[in-house]
mmCIF file of C-alpha atoms and ligand atoms in Angstrom:
data_model
loop_
_atom_site.group_PDB
_atom_site.id
_atom_site.type_symbol
_atom_site.label_atom_id
_atom_site.label_comp_id
_atom_site.label_asym_id
_atom_site.label_seq_id
_atom_site.Cartn_x
_atom_site.Cartn_y
_atom_site.Cartn_z
ATOM 1 C CA MET N 8 98.075 152.930 42.619
ATOM 2 C CA ALA N 9 98.523 155.491 45.413
ATOM 3 C CA ALA N 10 95.870 155.857 48.092
ATOM 4 C CA MET N 11 93.325 158.583 47.381
ATOM 5 C CA ALA N 12 93.735 161.926 49.166
ATOM 6 C CA ALA N 13 92.205 162.454 52.596
ATOM 7 C CA ASP N 14 88.638 163.579 52.032
ATOM 8 C CA SER N 15 86.394 162.088 54.649
ATOM 9 C CA GLU N 16 85.040 162.534 58.143
ATOM 10 C CA ASP N 17 85.924 158.940 58.976
ATOM 11 C CA PRO N 18 88.232 159.272 61.994
ATOM 12 C CA GLN N 19 89.650 155.794 61.566
ATOM 13 C CA LEU N 20 90.576 155.895 57.919
ATOM 14 C CA GLY N 21 91.229 159.583 57.470
ATOM 15 C CA GLU N 22 90.506 159.091 53.811
ATOM 16 C CA ALA N 23 87.397 159.225 51.709
ATOM 17 C CA LEU N 24 85.748 155.893 51.213
ATOM 18 C CA LEU N 25 86.190 155.083 47.609
ATOM 19 C CA ALA N 26 83.813 154.432 44.778
ATOM 20 C CA CYS N 27 84.427 152.888 41.419
ATOM 21 C CA LEU N 28 81.879 154.158 38.891
ATOM 22 C CA ASP N 29 81.983 152.418 35.517
ATOM 23 C CA GLY N 30 85.649 151.619 36.117
ATOM 24 C CA GLU N 31 86.691 155.070 37.325
ATOM 25 C CA LEU N 32 87.931 155.522 40.902
ATOM 26 C CA MET N 33 86.756 158.518 42.916
ATOM 27 C CA PRO N 34 85.738 159.450 46.479
ATOM 28 C CA SER N 35 82.242 158.064 47.084
ATOM 29 C CA ASP N 36 80.752 161.489 47.742
ATOM 30 C CA ARG N 37 81.814 162.595 44.253
ATOM 31 C CA ALA N 38 80.320 159.612 42.432
ATOM 32 C CA GLN N 39 77.212 160.726 40.565
ATOM 33 C CA ILE N 40 74.733 159.115 38.230
ATOM 34 C CA SER N 41 71.834 160.533 36.263
ATOM 35 C CA VAL N 42 68.490 161.148 37.978
ATOM 36 C CA THR N 43 66.869 159.502 34.955
ATOM 37 C CA ASP N 44 68.535 156.149 35.705
ATOM 38 C CA GLU N 45 65.715 153.653 36.380
ATOM 39 C CA GLY N 46 67.872 152.262 39.152
ATOM 40 C CA LEU N 47 66.831 155.418 41.003
ATOM 41 C CA LEU N 48 63.432 156.056 39.433
ATOM 42 C CA ARG N 49 62.155 152.524 39.957
ATOM 43 C CA GLY N 50 64.667 150.720 42.182
ATOM 44 C CA ASP N 51 65.412 148.657 39.080
ATOM 45 C CA GLY N 52 68.795 147.008 39.303
ATOM 46 C CA VAL N 53 70.747 144.471 41.338
ATOM 47 C CA PHE N 54 73.128 144.698 44.258
ATOM 48 C CA GLU N 55 75.361 142.738 46.590
ATOM 49 C CA VAL N 56 77.120 143.508 49.856
ATOM 50 C CA ALA N 57 80.238 141.535 50.772
ATOM 51 C CA ARG N 58 82.331 141.915 53.894
ATOM 52 C CA LEU N 59 86.035 142.724 53.749
ATOM 53 C CA TYR N 60 88.326 141.235 56.376
ATOM 54 C CA ALA N 61 91.620 143.119 56.557
ATOM 55 C CA GLY N 62 90.945 144.249 53.012
ATOM 56 C CA VAL N 63 90.097 140.796 51.629
ATOM 57 C CA PRO N 64 86.518 140.203 50.458
ATOM 58 C CA PHE N 65 84.893 137.068 51.816
ATOM 59 C CA ALA N 66 82.977 134.902 49.314
ATOM 60 C CA LEU N 67 83.297 137.453 46.512
ATOM 61 C CA GLN N 68 82.746 134.814 43.833
ATOM 62 C CA GLU N 69 79.530 133.641 45.536
ATOM 63 C CA HIS N 70 78.335 137.247 45.681
ATOM 64 C CA LEU N 71 79.115 137.732 41.990
ATOM 65 C CA ASP N 72 77.416 134.415 41.157
ATOM 66 C CA ARG N 73 74.291 135.577 42.955
ATOM 67 C CA MET N 74 74.508 138.987 41.304
ATOM 68 C CA GLU N 75 74.594 137.292 37.901
ATOM 69 C CA ARG N 76 71.583 135.152 38.846
ATOM 70 C CA SER N 77 69.730 138.232 40.132
ATOM 71 C CA ALA N 78 70.490 140.088 36.905
ATOM 72 C CA ARG N 79 69.389 137.147 34.782
ATOM 73 C CA ASN N 80 66.106 136.986 36.702
ATOM 74 C CA LEU N 81 65.594 140.729 36.190
ATOM 75 C CA LEU N 82 66.492 140.483 32.491
ATOM 76 C CA LEU N 83 69.307 142.942 33.163
ATOM 77 C CA PRO N 84 72.626 142.647 31.354
ATOM 78 C CA ILE N 85 75.682 142.825 33.620
ATOM 79 C CA ASP N 86 79.400 142.570 32.942
ATOM 80 C CA ARG N 87 80.972 140.353 35.604
ATOM 81 C CA ALA N 88 84.522 140.690 34.342
ATOM 82 C CA SER N 89 84.318 144.473 34.602
ATOM 83 C CA LEU N 90 82.850 144.252 38.106
ATOM 84 C CA GLU N 91 85.736 141.997 39.143
ATOM 85 C CA ARG N 92 88.190 144.477 37.655
ATOM 86 C CA ASP N 93 86.474 147.347 39.517
ATOM 87 C CA VAL N 94 86.754 145.479 42.827
ATOM 88 C CA ARG N 95 90.447 144.773 42.224
ATOM 89 C CA SER N 96 91.246 148.385 41.402
ATOM 90 C CA LEU N 97 89.243 149.680 44.368
ATOM 91 C CA LEU N 98 91.046 147.343 46.765
ATOM 92 C CA ALA N 99 94.412 148.161 45.249
ATOM 93 C CA ALA N 100 93.801 151.889 45.658
ATOM 94 C CA GLN N 101 93.027 151.924 49.350
ATOM 95 C CA ASP N 102 94.032 149.935 52.406
ATOM 96 C CA ALA N 103 90.460 148.825 52.933
ATOM 97 C CA GLY N 104 90.694 147.066 56.331
ATOM 98 C CA ASP N 105 87.445 145.709 57.789
ATOM 99 C CA ARG N 106 84.867 147.276 55.534
ATOM 100 C CA LEU N 107 81.948 146.487 53.321
ATOM 101 C CA LEU N 108 81.994 146.251 49.588
ATOM 102 C CA ARG N 109 78.722 147.201 47.878
ATOM 103 C CA LEU N 110 78.259 146.313 44.216
ATOM 104 C CA LEU N 111 75.395 147.662 42.124
ATOM 105 C CA VAL N 112 74.296 147.540 38.526
ATOM 106 C CA THR N 113 71.426 149.823 37.557
ATOM 107 C CA ARG N 114 68.890 149.525 34.743
ATOM 108 C CA GLY N 115 70.561 152.601 33.313
ATOM 109 C CA GLY N 116 73.653 150.447 32.828
ATOM 110 C CA ARG N 117 75.831 152.030 35.537
ATOM 111 C CA ARG N 118 78.304 149.837 37.369
ATOM 112 C CA ILE N 119 78.995 150.997 40.915
ATOM 113 C CA VAL N 120 81.318 149.506 43.527
ATOM 114 C CA LEU N 121 81.497 151.240 46.897
ATOM 115 C CA LEU N 122 83.729 150.818 49.883
ATOM 116 C CA GLU N 123 81.648 151.418 53.033
ATOM 117 C CA ARG N 124 82.181 151.511 56.764
ATOM 118 C CA LEU N 125 80.991 148.540 58.771
ATOM 119 C CA PRO N 126 77.886 149.514 60.753
ATOM 120 C CA GLU N 127 77.996 149.177 64.541
ATOM 121 C CA ILE N 128 76.885 145.661 65.367
ATOM 122 C CA ALA N 129 75.284 144.922 68.758
ATOM 123 C CA SER N 130 76.154 141.687 70.551
ATOM 124 C CA SER N 131 72.504 140.571 70.511
ATOM 125 C CA ILE N 132 69.223 142.027 69.309
ATOM 126 C CA ALA N 133 65.474 142.141 69.943
ATOM 127 C CA LEU N 134 63.262 141.188 67.004
ATOM 128 C CA ALA N 135 59.746 142.456 66.281
ATOM 129 C CA TYR N 136 57.326 140.851 63.857
ATOM 130 C CA VAL N 137 56.502 142.844 60.746
ATOM 131 C CA VAL N 138 54.016 141.465 58.237
ATOM 132 C CA TYR N 139 55.640 141.251 54.828
ATOM 133 C CA SER N 140 54.513 139.759 51.550
ATOM 134 C CA PRO N 141 57.425 138.566 49.385
ATOM 135 C CA THR N 142 57.239 139.809 45.813
ATOM 136 C CA VAL N 143 57.202 136.419 44.137
ATOM 137 C CA VAL N 144 58.194 137.680 40.693
ATOM 138 C CA LEU N 145 61.441 138.915 42.313
ATOM 139 C CA ASP N 146 62.284 135.469 43.726
ATOM 140 C CA GLY N 147 65.983 134.833 43.312
ATOM 141 C CA ALA N 148 66.689 138.463 42.481
ATOM 142 C CA LYS N 149 68.480 140.649 45.003
ATOM 143 C CA SER N 150 67.065 143.770 43.417
ATOM 144 C CA LEU N 151 67.534 147.411 44.348
ATOM 145 C CA SER N 152 63.835 147.521 45.388
ATOM 146 C CA TYR N 153 64.504 147.348 49.145
ATOM 147 C CA ALA N 154 62.163 150.066 50.409
ATOM 148 C CA ALA N 155 59.876 147.458 52.025
ATOM 149 C CA ASN N 156 62.816 145.803 53.788
ATOM 150 C CA MET N 157 64.116 149.148 55.043
ATOM 151 C CA LEU N 158 60.634 150.168 56.212
ATOM 152 C CA ALA N 159 60.232 146.891 58.121
ATOM 153 C CA GLY N 160 63.387 147.631 60.127
ATOM 154 C CA ARG N 161 62.227 151.169 60.787
ATOM 155 C CA LEU N 162 58.806 149.952 62.006
ATOM 156 C CA ALA N 163 60.519 147.530 64.396
ATOM 157 C CA ARG N 164 62.797 150.264 65.751
ATOM 158 C CA GLN N 165 59.813 152.593 66.146
ATOM 159 C CA ARG N 166 58.418 150.018 68.598
ATOM 160 C CA GLY N 167 61.690 149.917 70.538
ATOM 161 C CA PHE N 168 63.090 146.742 68.959
ATOM 162 C CA ASP N 169 66.364 146.451 67.065
ATOM 163 C CA GLU N 170 65.295 144.639 63.938
ATOM 164 C CA ALA N 171 62.292 143.199 62.122
ATOM 165 C CA LEU N 172 61.459 139.558 61.781
ATOM 166 C CA LEU N 173 59.430 139.339 58.584
ATOM 167 C CA VAL N 174 56.291 137.218 58.741
ATOM 168 C CA SER N 175 54.056 136.422 55.785
ATOM 169 C CA PRO N 176 50.354 137.411 55.876
ATOM 170 C CA GLU N 177 49.695 133.691 56.523
ATOM 171 C CA GLY N 178 51.848 133.797 59.668
ATOM 172 C CA ARG N 179 54.922 132.097 58.236
ATOM 173 C CA VAL N 180 58.221 133.300 59.699
ATOM 174 C CA LEU N 181 60.573 134.287 56.867
ATOM 175 C CA GLU N 182 63.777 136.220 57.596
ATOM 176 C CA ALA N 183 65.039 139.622 58.740
ATOM 177 C CA PRO N 184 65.049 142.476 56.180
ATOM 178 C CA THR N 185 68.742 141.908 55.371
ATOM 179 C CA ALA N 186 69.564 138.645 57.155
ATOM 180 C CA SER N 187 68.470 135.017 57.356
ATOM 181 C CA PHE N 188 66.725 133.633 60.430
ATOM 182 C CA PHE N 189 67.665 130.548 62.455
ATOM 183 C CA TRP N 190 66.123 129.145 65.622
ATOM 184 C CA VAL N 191 66.553 126.174 67.914
ATOM 185 C CA ARG N 192 63.766 123.792 68.926
ATOM 186 C CA ASP N 193 64.498 120.679 70.997
ATOM 187 C CA GLY N 194 68.209 121.147 70.334
ATOM 188 C CA GLN N 195 67.690 121.204 66.538
ATOM 189 C CA LEU N 196 68.799 124.224 64.495
ATOM 190 C CA LEU N 197 66.113 125.210 61.970
ATOM 191 C CA THR N 198 65.756 127.834 59.248
ATOM 192 C CA PRO N 199 62.830 128.685 56.936
ATOM 193 C CA PRO N 200 63.068 127.019 53.506
ATOM 194 C CA LEU N 201 63.889 128.854 50.271
ATOM 195 C CA ASP N 202 60.385 127.819 49.072
ATOM 196 C CA ASP N 203 59.078 130.453 51.484
ATOM 197 C CA HIS N 204 60.705 133.076 49.199
ATOM 198 C CA VAL N 205 63.570 133.962 51.532
ATOM 199 C CA LEU N 206 66.889 135.010 50.031
ATOM 200 C CA ASP N 207 69.376 132.283 49.159
ATOM 201 C CA SER N 208 71.831 133.819 51.610
ATOM 202 C CA ILE N 209 75.524 133.036 51.390
ATOM 203 C CA THR N 210 75.846 132.939 55.193
ATOM 204 C CA ARG N 211 72.777 130.705 55.411
ATOM 205 C CA ARG N 212 74.405 128.286 52.959
ATOM 206 C CA LEU N 213 77.615 128.380 54.989
ATOM 207 C CA ILE N 214 75.759 127.612 58.219
ATOM 208 C CA ILE N 215 73.798 124.757 56.655
ATOM 209 C CA SER N 216 77.062 123.290 55.314
ATOM 210 C CA CYS N 217 78.968 123.462 58.608
ATOM 211 C CA SER N 218 76.222 122.600 61.126
ATOM 212 C CA GLN N 219 73.247 120.263 61.541
ATOM 213 C CA ALA N 220 70.860 123.058 60.526
ATOM 214 C CA ARG N 221 67.880 121.936 58.515
ATOM 215 C CA GLU N 222 65.211 123.771 56.573
ATOM 216 C CA ALA N 223 61.690 123.698 57.995
ATOM 217 C CA PRO N 224 58.739 126.020 57.556
ATOM 218 C CA VAL N 225 57.732 127.745 60.786
ATOM 219 C CA GLN N 226 54.536 129.473 61.874
ATOM 220 C CA VAL N 227 54.758 132.398 64.279
ATOM 221 C CA ASP N 228 53.070 130.514 67.170
ATOM 222 C CA GLU N 229 55.640 127.702 66.925
ATOM 223 C CA LEU N 230 58.382 130.144 67.914
ATOM 224 C CA ALA N 231 56.936 130.006 71.461
ATOM 225 C CA GLY N 232 58.927 126.768 71.703
ATOM 226 C CA ALA N 233 62.232 128.392 70.666
ATOM 227 C CA GLN N 234 65.238 127.900 72.946
ATOM 228 C CA GLU N 235 67.580 130.113 70.913
ATOM 229 C CA ALA N 236 67.424 132.272 67.796
ATOM 230 C CA PHE N 237 69.789 134.287 65.658
ATOM 231 C CA ILE N 238 69.977 136.152 62.387
ATOM 232 C CA ALA N 239 72.828 135.687 59.920
ATOM 233 C CA SER N 240 74.308 137.652 57.049
ATOM 234 C CA SER N 241 77.587 138.569 55.382
ATOM 235 C CA VAL N 242 77.613 141.864 57.287
ATOM 236 C CA ARG N 243 76.527 140.623 60.712
ATOM 237 C CA GLU N 244 77.781 137.012 60.567
ATOM 238 C CA VAL N 245 75.843 135.227 63.383
ATOM 239 C CA LEU N 246 73.947 137.701 65.542
ATOM 240 C CA PRO N 247 71.960 136.271 68.482
ATOM 241 C CA ALA N 248 68.396 137.416 69.234
ATOM 242 C CA HIS N 249 67.724 137.711 72.977
ATOM 243 C CA ARG N 250 64.088 138.532 72.391
ATOM 244 C CA ILE N 251 61.353 137.960 69.808
ATOM 245 C CA GLU N 252 58.366 140.136 70.723
ATOM 246 C CA ASP N 253 57.509 138.949 74.296
ATOM 247 C CA LEU N 254 59.578 135.790 74.111
ATOM 248 C CA ARG N 255 62.834 136.061 76.093
ATOM 249 C CA LEU N 256 65.783 134.047 74.862
ATOM 250 C CA PRO N 257 69.386 133.658 76.036
ATOM 251 C CA GLU N 258 71.751 136.511 75.109
ATOM 252 C CA CYS N 259 73.681 133.892 73.161
ATOM 253 C CA GLY N 260 72.629 130.258 73.576
ATOM 254 C CA PRO N 261 75.103 127.351 73.391
ATOM 255 C CA LEU N 262 74.185 126.242 69.864
ATOM 256 C CA THR N 263 74.261 129.846 68.629
ATOM 257 C CA ALA N 264 77.740 130.301 70.139
ATOM 258 C CA GLU N 265 78.879 127.060 68.518
ATOM 259 C CA VAL N 266 77.573 128.075 65.079
ATOM 260 C CA ALA N 267 79.039 131.580 65.415
ATOM 261 C CA ALA N 268 82.468 130.090 66.198
ATOM 262 C CA LYS N 269 82.188 127.663 63.277
ATOM 263 C CA VAL N 270 81.240 130.452 60.878
ATOM 264 C CA ARG N 271 84.150 132.610 62.059
ATOM 265 C CA GLY N 272 86.452 129.599 61.708
ATOM 266 C CA GLU N 273 85.236 128.860 58.159
ATOM 267 C CA ILE N 274 85.651 132.503 57.168
ATOM 268 C CA ALA N 275 89.185 132.638 58.594
ATOM 269 C CA GLN N 276 90.134 129.379 56.899
ATOM 270 C CA ARG N 277 88.815 130.405 53.500
ATOM 271 C CA LEU N 278 90.438 133.840 53.691
ATOM 272 C CA ALA N 279 93.755 132.204 54.618
ATOM 273 C CA GLN N 280 93.461 129.891 51.594
ATOM 274 C CA GLU N 281 92.711 132.819 49.307
ATOM 275 C CA ARG N 282 95.820 134.635 50.576
ATOM 276 C CA LEU N 283 98.060 131.667 49.696
HETATM 277 C C1 PLP J 12 66.583 139.619 52.495
HETATM 278 C C2 PLP J 12 67.941 139.133 52.876
HETATM 279 N N1 PLP J 12 68.065 137.956 53.502
HETATM 280 C C3 PLP J 12 69.264 137.471 53.873
HETATM 281 C C4 PLP J 12 70.429 138.187 53.637
HETATM 282 C C5 PLP J 12 71.771 137.632 54.020
HETATM 283 O O1 PLP J 12 72.433 137.251 52.852
HETATM 284 P P1 PLP J 12 74.017 137.016 52.823
HETATM 285 O O2 PLP J 12 74.298 135.956 53.862
HETATM 286 O O3 PLP J 12 74.261 136.508 51.438
HETATM 287 O O4 PLP J 12 74.662 138.298 53.141
HETATM 288 C C6 PLP J 12 70.354 139.417 52.981
HETATM 289 C C7 PLP J 12 71.557 140.185 52.711
HETATM 290 O O5 PLP J 12 71.547 141.287 52.278
HETATM 291 C C8 PLP J 12 69.073 139.899 52.595
HETATM 292 O O6 PLP J 12 68.961 141.080 51.961
#
């Protein structure tokens, strides 16, 4: 299919970023759904964000697997085959490059796939604690109800930090609003356990599988002993934290650099295999 007509302010692409709404391709700014959709009215629905490398989605099947699990947990019917078809037609219609792919299914039954720009990603960030109580009934569901996560980031930025580090009311360190959290103590890479109601992140799984990282619960005061820390997600890969509140950390410690290189290597290797 031919690329869509130029219709965007994106200087790099010179073309509108595309949407696929219930199987129909259109520029994203023309894609519309009803205001009565409970996806909007109540944040009721599921979503995923995958990263595209030179137009190829990384770990798309894992994202769709998680989307199916999220939907099952929300008692929301979704049609995986149609979502896969939507992604294929979106990627065939536009030379996507290094972008993001956002997939949503709303309670109103709308299927939305969006091609988005990658956000600017700093080389390291400062994290601020924000108290956050996971909604236990939503465990294992990456639902559209992300207002609390978005607010946490905003509260951190209001205090001059880059991102929030979510901490439970009991003082347990959890994750960032849209990324997993890792830290190094005595040379050991640690990450909070899924039992603490953090998201079963695809990047977190990848890091655990290709490093010596182990799950361990962590209280805020224990982070005083951190030598390194980073957050990790599909969008931001491994992103070092040079500061957590008053605690200064290296811009990018040795173990962080090693894990970041391993993650990039794994991504490159898997994308190369998928291209074969
Ligand atoms: C709460 C939360 N934790 C962690 C992550 C990272 O998950 P993934 O590595 O699958 O992108 C995300 C991603 O959106 C998230 O929303």
